[in-house]
XYZ file of C-alpha atoms in Angstrom:
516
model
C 165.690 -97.745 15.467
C 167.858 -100.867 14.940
C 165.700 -101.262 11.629
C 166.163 -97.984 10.345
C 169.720 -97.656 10.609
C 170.758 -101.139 8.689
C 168.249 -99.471 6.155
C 170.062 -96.568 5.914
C 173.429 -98.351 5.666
C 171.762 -100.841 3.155
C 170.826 -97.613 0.994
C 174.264 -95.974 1.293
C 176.006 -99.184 0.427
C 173.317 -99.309 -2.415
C 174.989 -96.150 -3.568
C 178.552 -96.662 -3.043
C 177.980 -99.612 -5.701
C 176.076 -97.630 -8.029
C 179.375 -95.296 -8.347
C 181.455 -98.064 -8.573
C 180.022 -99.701 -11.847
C 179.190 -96.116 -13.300
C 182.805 -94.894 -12.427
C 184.730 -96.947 -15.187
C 182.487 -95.571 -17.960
C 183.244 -92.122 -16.853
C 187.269 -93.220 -17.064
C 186.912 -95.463 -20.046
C 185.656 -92.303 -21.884
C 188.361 -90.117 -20.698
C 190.922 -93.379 -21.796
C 189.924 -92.870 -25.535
C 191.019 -90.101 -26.795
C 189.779 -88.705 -30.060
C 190.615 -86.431 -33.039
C 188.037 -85.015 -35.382
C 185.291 -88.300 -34.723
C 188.599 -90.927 -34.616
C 189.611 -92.644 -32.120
C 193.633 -92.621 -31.200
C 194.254 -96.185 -29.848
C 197.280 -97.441 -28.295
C 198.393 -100.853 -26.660
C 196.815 -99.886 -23.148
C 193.359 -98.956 -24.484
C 193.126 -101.153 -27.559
C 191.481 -104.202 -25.481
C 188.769 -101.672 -24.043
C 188.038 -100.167 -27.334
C 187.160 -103.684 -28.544
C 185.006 -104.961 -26.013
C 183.097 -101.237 -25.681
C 182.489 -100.722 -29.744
C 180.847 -103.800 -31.680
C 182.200 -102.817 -35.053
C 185.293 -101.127 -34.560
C 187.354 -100.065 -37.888
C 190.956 -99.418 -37.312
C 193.790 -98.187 -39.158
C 197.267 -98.984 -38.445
C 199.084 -95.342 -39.947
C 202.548 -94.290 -40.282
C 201.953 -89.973 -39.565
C 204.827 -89.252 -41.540
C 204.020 -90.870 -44.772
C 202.381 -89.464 -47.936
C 199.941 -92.419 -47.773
C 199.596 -92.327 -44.333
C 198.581 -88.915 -44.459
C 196.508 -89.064 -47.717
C 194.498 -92.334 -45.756
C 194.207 -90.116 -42.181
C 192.418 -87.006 -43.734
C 190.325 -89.966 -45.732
C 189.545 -91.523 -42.534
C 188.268 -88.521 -40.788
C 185.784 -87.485 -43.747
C 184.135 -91.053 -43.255
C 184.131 -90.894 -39.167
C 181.740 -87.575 -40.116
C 179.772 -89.133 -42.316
C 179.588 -92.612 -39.909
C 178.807 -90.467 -36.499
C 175.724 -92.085 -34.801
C 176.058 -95.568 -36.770
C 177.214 -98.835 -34.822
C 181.025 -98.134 -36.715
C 183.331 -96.290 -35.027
C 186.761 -95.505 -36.489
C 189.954 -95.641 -34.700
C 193.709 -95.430 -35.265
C 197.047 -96.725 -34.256
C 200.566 -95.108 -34.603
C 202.514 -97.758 -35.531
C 205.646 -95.739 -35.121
C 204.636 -95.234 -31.593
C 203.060 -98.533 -30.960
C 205.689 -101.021 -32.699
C 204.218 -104.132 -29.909
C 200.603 -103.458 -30.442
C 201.268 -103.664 -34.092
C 203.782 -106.630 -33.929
C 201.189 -108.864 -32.145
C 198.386 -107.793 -34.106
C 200.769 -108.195 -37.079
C 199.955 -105.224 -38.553
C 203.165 -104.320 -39.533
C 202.832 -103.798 -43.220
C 200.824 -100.563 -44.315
C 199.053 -99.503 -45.101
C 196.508 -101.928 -43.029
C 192.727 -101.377 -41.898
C 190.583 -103.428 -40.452
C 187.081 -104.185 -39.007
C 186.976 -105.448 -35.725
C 183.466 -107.272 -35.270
C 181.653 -108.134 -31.375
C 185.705 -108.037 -29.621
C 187.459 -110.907 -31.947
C 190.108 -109.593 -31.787
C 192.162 -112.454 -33.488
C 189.743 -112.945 -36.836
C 189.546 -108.748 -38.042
C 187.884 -108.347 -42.069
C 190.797 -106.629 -44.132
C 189.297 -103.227 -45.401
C 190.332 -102.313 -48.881
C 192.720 -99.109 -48.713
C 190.325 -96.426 -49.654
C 190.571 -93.564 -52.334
C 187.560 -91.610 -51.094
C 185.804 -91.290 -47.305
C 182.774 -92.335 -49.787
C 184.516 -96.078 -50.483
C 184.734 -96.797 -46.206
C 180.959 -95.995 -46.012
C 180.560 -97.974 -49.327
C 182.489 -100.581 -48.239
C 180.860 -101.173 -44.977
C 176.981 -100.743 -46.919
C 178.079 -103.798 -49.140
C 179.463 -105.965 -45.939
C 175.617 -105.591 -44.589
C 173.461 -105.820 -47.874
C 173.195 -108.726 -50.326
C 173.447 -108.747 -54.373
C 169.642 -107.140 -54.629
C 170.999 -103.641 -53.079
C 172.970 -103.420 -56.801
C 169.799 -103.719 -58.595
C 169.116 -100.878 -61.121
C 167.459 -99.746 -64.939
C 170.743 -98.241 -65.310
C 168.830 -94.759 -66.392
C 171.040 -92.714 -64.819
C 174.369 -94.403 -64.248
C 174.922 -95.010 -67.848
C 176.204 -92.379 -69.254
C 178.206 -91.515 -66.119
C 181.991 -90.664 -66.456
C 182.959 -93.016 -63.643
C 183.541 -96.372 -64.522
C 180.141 -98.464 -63.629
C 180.402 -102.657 -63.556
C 177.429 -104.473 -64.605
C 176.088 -107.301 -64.607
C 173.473 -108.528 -65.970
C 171.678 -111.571 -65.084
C 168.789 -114.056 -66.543
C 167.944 -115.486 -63.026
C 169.039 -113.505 -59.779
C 169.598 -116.575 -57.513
C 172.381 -117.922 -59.762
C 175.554 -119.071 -57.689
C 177.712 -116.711 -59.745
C 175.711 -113.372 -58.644
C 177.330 -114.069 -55.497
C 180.726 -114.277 -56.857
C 179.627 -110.505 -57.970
C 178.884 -109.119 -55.070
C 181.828 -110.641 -53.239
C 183.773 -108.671 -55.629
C 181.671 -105.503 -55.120
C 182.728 -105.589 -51.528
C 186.117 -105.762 -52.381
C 186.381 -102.681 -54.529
C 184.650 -100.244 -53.136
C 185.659 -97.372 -55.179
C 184.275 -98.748 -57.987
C 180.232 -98.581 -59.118
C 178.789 -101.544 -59.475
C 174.984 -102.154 -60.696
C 172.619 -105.333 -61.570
C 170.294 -105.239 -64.730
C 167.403 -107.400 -66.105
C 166.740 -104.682 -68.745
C 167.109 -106.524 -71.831
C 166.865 -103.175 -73.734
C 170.337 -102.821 -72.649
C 171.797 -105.828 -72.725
C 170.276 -106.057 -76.437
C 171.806 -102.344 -76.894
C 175.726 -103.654 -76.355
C 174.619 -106.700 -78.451
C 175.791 -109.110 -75.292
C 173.721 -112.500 -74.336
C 172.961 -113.129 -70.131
C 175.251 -113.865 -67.362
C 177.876 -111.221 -68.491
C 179.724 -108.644 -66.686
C 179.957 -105.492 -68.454
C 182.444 -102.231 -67.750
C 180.427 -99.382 -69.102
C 182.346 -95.422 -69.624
C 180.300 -92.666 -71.064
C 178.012 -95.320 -72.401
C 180.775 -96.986 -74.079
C 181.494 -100.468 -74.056
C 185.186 -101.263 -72.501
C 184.693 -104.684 -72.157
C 182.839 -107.684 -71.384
C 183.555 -110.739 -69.197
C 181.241 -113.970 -69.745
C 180.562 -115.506 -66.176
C 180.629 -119.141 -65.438
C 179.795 -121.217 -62.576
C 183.494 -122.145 -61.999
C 183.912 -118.244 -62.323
C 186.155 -116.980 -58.913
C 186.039 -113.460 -57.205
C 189.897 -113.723 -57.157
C 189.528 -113.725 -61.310
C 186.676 -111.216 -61.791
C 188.603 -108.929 -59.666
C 191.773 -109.005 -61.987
C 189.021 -108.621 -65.029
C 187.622 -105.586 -63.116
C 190.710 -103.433 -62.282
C 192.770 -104.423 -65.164
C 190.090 -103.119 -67.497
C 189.518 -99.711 -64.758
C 192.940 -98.600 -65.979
C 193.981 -97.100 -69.024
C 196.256 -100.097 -71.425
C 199.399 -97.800 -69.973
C 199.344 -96.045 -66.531
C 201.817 -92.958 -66.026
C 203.523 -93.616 -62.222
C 202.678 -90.860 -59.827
C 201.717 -89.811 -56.612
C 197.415 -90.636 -57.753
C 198.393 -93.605 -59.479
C 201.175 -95.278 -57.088
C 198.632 -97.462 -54.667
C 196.561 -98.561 -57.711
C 199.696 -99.682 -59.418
C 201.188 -101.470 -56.853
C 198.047 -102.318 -55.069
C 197.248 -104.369 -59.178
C 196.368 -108.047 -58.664
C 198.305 -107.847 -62.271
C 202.053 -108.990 -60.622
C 204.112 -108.482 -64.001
C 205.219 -105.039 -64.411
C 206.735 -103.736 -68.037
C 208.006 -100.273 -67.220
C 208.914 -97.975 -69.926
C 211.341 -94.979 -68.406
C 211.158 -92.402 -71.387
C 211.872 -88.284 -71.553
C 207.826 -87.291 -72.058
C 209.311 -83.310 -72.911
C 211.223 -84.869 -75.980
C 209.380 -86.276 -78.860
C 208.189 -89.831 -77.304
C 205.125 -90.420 -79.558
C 206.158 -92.926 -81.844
C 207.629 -94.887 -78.839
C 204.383 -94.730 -76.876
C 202.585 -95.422 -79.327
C 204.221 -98.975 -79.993
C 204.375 -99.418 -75.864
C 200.464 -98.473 -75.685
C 199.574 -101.172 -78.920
C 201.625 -103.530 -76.833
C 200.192 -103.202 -73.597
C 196.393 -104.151 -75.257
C 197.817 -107.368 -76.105
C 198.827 -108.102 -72.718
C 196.253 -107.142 -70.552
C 195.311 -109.634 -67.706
C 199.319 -110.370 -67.947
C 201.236 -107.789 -67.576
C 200.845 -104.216 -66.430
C 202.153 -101.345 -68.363
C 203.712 -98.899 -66.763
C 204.970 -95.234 -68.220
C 207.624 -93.559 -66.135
C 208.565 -89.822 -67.206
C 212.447 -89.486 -66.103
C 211.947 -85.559 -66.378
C 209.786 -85.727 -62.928
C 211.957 -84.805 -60.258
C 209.409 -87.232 -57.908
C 210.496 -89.911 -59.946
C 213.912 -90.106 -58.763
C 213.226 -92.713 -56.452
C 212.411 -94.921 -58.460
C 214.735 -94.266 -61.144
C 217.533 -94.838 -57.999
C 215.673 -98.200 -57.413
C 215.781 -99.463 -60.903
C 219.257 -98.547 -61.329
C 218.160 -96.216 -64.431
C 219.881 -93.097 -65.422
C 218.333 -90.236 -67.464
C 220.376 -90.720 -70.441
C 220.299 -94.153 -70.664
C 216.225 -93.365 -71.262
C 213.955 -94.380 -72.896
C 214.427 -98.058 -72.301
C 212.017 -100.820 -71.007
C 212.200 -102.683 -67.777
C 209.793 -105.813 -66.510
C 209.621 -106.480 -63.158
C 207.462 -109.120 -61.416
C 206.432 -107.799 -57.510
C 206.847 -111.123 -55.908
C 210.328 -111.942 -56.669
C 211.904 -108.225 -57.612
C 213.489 -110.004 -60.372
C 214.678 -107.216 -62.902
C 214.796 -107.663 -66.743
C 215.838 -105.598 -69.221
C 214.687 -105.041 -72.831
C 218.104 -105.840 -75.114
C 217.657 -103.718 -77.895
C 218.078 -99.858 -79.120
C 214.912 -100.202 -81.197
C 211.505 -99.981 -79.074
C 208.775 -100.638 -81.637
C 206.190 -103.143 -81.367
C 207.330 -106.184 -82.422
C 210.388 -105.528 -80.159
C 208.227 -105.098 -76.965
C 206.012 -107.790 -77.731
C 208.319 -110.090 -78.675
C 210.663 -109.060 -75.101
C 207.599 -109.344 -73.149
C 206.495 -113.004 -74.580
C 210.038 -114.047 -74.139
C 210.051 -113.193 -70.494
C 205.878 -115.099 -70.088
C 207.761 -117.920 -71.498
C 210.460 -117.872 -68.880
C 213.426 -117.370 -71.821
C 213.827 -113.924 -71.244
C 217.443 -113.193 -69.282
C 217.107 -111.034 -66.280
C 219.455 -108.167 -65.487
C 221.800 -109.230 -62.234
C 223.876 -106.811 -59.889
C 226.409 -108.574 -61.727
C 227.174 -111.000 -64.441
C 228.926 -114.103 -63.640
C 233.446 -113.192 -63.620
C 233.651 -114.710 -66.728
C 237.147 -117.542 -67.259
C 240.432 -116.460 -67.735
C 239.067 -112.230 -67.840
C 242.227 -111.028 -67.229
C 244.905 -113.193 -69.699
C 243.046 -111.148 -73.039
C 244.457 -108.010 -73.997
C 241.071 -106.398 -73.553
C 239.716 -107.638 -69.784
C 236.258 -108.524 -69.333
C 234.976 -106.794 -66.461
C 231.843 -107.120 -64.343
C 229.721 -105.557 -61.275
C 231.737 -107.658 -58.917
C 235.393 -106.590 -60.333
C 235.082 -102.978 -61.706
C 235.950 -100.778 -58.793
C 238.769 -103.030 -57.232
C 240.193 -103.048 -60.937
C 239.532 -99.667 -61.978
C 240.352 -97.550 -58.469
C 244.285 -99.741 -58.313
C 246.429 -96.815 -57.378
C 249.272 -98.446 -59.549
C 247.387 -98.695 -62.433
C 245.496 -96.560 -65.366
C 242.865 -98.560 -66.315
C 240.971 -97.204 -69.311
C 237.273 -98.895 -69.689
C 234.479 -99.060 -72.393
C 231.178 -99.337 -70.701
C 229.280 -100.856 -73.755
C 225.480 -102.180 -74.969
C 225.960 -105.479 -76.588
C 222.731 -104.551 -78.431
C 223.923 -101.610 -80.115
C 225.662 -100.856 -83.325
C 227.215 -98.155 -81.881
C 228.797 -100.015 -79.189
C 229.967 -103.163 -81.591
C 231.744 -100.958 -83.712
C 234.842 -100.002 -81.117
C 235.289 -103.134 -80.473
C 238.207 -103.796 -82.888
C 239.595 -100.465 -81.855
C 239.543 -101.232 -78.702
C 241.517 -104.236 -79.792
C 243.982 -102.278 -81.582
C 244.297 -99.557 -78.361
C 245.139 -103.117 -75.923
C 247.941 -104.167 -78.236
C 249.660 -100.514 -78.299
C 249.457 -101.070 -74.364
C 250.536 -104.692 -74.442
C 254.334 -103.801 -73.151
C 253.148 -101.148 -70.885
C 251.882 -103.890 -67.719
C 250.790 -100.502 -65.477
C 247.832 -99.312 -68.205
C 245.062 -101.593 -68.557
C 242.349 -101.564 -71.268
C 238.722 -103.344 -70.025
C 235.416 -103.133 -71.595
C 232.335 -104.011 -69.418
C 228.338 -104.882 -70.557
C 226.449 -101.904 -69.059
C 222.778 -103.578 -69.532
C 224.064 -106.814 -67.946
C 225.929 -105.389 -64.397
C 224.999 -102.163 -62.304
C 227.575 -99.624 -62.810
C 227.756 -97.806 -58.851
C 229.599 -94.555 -60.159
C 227.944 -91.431 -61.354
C 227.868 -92.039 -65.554
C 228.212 -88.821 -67.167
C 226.350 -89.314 -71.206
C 225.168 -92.604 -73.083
C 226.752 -95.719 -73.870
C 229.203 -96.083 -75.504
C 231.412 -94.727 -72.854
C 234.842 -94.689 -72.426
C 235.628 -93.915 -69.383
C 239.653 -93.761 -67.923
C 240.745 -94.091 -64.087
C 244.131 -92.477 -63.402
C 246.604 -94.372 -61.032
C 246.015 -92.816 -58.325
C 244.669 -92.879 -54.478
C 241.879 -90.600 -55.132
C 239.259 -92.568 -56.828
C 238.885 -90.101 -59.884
C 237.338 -90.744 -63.250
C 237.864 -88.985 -66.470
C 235.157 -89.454 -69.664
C 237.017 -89.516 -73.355
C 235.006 -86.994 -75.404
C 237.530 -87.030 -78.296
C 237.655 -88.603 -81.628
C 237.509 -92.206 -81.667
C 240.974 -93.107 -83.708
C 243.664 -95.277 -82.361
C 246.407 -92.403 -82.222
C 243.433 -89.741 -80.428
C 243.122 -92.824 -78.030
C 246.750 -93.446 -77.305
C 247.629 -89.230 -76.974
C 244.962 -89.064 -74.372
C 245.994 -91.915 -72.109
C 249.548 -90.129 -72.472
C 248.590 -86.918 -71.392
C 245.813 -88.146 -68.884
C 249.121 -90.421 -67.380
C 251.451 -87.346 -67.080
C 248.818 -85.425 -65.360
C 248.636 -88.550 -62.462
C 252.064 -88.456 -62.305
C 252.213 -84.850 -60.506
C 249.176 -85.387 -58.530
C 250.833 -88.772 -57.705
C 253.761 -86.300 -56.473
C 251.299 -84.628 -53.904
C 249.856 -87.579 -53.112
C 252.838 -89.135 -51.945
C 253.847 -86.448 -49.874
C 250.464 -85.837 -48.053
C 250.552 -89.579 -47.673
C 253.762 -89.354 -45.865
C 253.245 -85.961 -43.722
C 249.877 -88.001 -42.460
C 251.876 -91.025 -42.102
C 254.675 -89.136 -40.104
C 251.761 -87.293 -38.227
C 249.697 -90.738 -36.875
C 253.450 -92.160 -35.546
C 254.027 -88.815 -34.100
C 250.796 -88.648 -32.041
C 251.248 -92.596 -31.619
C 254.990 -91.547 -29.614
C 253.223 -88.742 -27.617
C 250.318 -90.988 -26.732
C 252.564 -93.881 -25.563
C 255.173 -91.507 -23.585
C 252.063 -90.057 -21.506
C 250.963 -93.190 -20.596
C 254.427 -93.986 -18.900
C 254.163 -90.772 -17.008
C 251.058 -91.782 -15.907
C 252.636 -95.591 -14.914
């Protein structure tokens, strides 16, 4: 009896630890939430999702951004396609989980990564994918080898996607590893391996090359050498995917600033006027630059492009004018001339390789002795606390030092400072609009001449008149007597506010003694 009943405790106890170990899986499912196939990680379940999945692909999202969004809906299509595999797919609000992504340093998006057997301190960066097509691609050329790519190239030929080849004499040469490396890397992109020499002999190429093959076309070839890198066959590959000049928008954004190419020329330019000839020079340019510097086309007539215009400091009507920009630094420079044919561009964008060219500052340096001219030199740093003095009118010619226009008032402007030498309250200025950002709203092209009544209210007034000395002069006169009766009010809403502050000031201090 003794026996039977330390069996039967034996067998319940048995039990009780069977539960036990089968009771976390039950919970550890319930702790993972998921949306359509994807996991939704945060800091408390991140750990578990590691050590439960071997390959575990996450990406670290912002909800609310376009990309974000565009990469989410990408992410889903490729956790159907994955279901069943040894991948699962898994994300992390990054707005919601600012620690998790601090110590993971994740912090810069987009960023997705494979997680491989729990390491959870050595992830493989994931290429940020156009299609649901490129994660499954992606992860296919992770786990094959440079014979997966081999093809007669039949088919693929003639395709309308962009196909990389290579073609190789011997397939165990060190350099069709250097291939493959970079097939991983860009997964959108369709890469093959030939031995046919009917092809090779077709494009009139020798071995060991890497062709980039459109509608059977040609684009280019790259000869590969053992000292050949991935890093440099991947700025060969997607330099050459583009077109010589890539309009910015919402498809093309990542791939532009995603470009291993780091040197930006960006032409901002009105593509509803007639832009042709001007493209056309920009395009012949950009073929002589390519591994170098990226051409970009911005059309200022896209209300999406605002942004960016607002970044670059570019107003419509300055457009079209040419702006290179190198993504490490942020340094700005800005094409000095009206004329924007080839030799211009070429000549601006060799200028700035070579380090000469001069870039374009916030603000020029305040130049000596500005102020003891009859005509003051302003810059960035000195325009508004010059211009906006309440006890002066301060009349200013916002001028291009590159432009005919602009170099022929400068005499008059002389002439217009010496018929205002004896007045010490007007001031006439002139400032270099392509050298120092101008923070006021601009209101037509340079040259502008631009006049800021003495007064309070920070007010400007553009001269649209003729441009003779006495037109000049009559202007400032009447624009003068105008601030003089706004002055009036002014003053006298000055003083009632004035009068109003020491009133409340008396009434505040007089309670407080009752209170004492």
């Amino acid at each position: 009896m003794r026996r039977l009943l330390l069996l039967g405790v034996t067998a319940f106890c048995l039990c009780v630890f069977v539960a036990a170990d089968t009771q976390p899986d039950r919970q550890g499912d319930k702790s993972f939430p998921e949306k359509d196939g994807v996991l939704q990680l945060k800091k408390g379940n991140f750990n578990r999702a590691l050590r439960k999945y071997k390959q575990l692909l996450v990406y670290f999202h912002a909800p609310l951004s376009g990309e974000g969004h565009r990469v989410s809906a990408v992410f889903e299509g490729a956790a159907a396609e994955l279901q069943g595999s040894e991948v699962k797919l898994a994300v992390v609000d990054v707005a919601k989980e600012k620690d998790l992504a601090k110590e993971l340093n994740a912090t810069g998006l987009p960023v997705i990564r494979l997680y491989l057997s729990g390491d959870k301190h050595n992830p493989v960066p994931c290429p940020v994918p156009q299609s649901s097509s490129s994660i499954v691609t992606w992860l296919k050329r992770r786990a094959g080898s440079a014979a997966d790519l081999i093809t007669d190239l039949i088919q693929s030929e003639a395709s309308e996607e962009l196909q990389v080849v290579g073609f190789f004499k011997e397939l165990n040469a060190e350099y069709i590893q250097v291939f493959y490396d970079a097939a991983i890397d860009l997964p959108d992109v369709n890469f093959a391996v030939t031995q046919n020499n009917e092809v090779i002999s077709k494009y009139g190429l020798t071995h060991d090359v890497v062709m980039l093959l459109k509608k059977s076309k040609l684009i280019q070839a790259y000869k590969m050498m053992p000292q050949t890198s991935k890093e440099e066959l991947i700025v060969f590959i997607t330099v050459y995917q583009m077109d010589p000049v890539t309009e910015y928008s919402g498809q093309t954004a990542t791939q532009i600033l995603t470009s291993p190419v780091l040197n930006h020329a960006i032409l901002f330019v009105n593509k509803s006027s007639d832009f042709q000839e001007i493209y056309s020079a920009f395009n012949n340019a950009a073929e002589a630059f390519r591994l170098k510097i990226l051409f970009v086309l911005v059309d200022i007539d896209e209300p999406r492009n605002g942004r960016l215009m607002e970044y670059f400091r570019v107003r419509d009507f300055e457009a079209p004018l040419i702006r290179l920009v190198n993504l490490t630094d942020h340094v700005t420079y800005h094409l000095p001339s009206d004329t924007l044919d080839i030799v211009t561009i070429k000549k601006f964008c060799q200028s700035y390789l070579e380090g000469k060219a001069k870039p374009k500052m916030q603000s020029e340096p305040i130049p000596e002795g500005w102020d003891k001219q009859p005509v003051k030199e302003l810059v960035g740093t000195t325009l508004e606390k010059v211009a906006f003095n309440p006890n002066r009118t301060v009349f200013v010619l916002f001028y291009l030092p590159y432009s005919k226009e602009s170099r022929a008032l400068f005499p008059l402007w002389e002439e217009l400072a010496e018929a205002f030498k004896e007045r010490e309250h007007v001031v006439i200025a002139r400032m270099d609009a392509s050298a120092n950002d101008i923070n006021m709203s601009m209101q037509g092209p340079y040259p502008s001449l631009c006049l800021f009544p003495a007064l309070y209210a920070e007010r400007m007034v553009v001269y649209t008149g003729k441009r003779k000395l006495k037109d000049l002069v009559k202007f400032i006169d009447k624009e003068m007597e105008k601030a003089k009766k706004d002055r009036v009010k002014e003053d006298e809403d000055r003083r009632k506010y004035i009068e109003a502050a020491k009133a409340e000031d008396a009434k505040k201090a007089n309670e407080t003694k009752d209170e004492l």
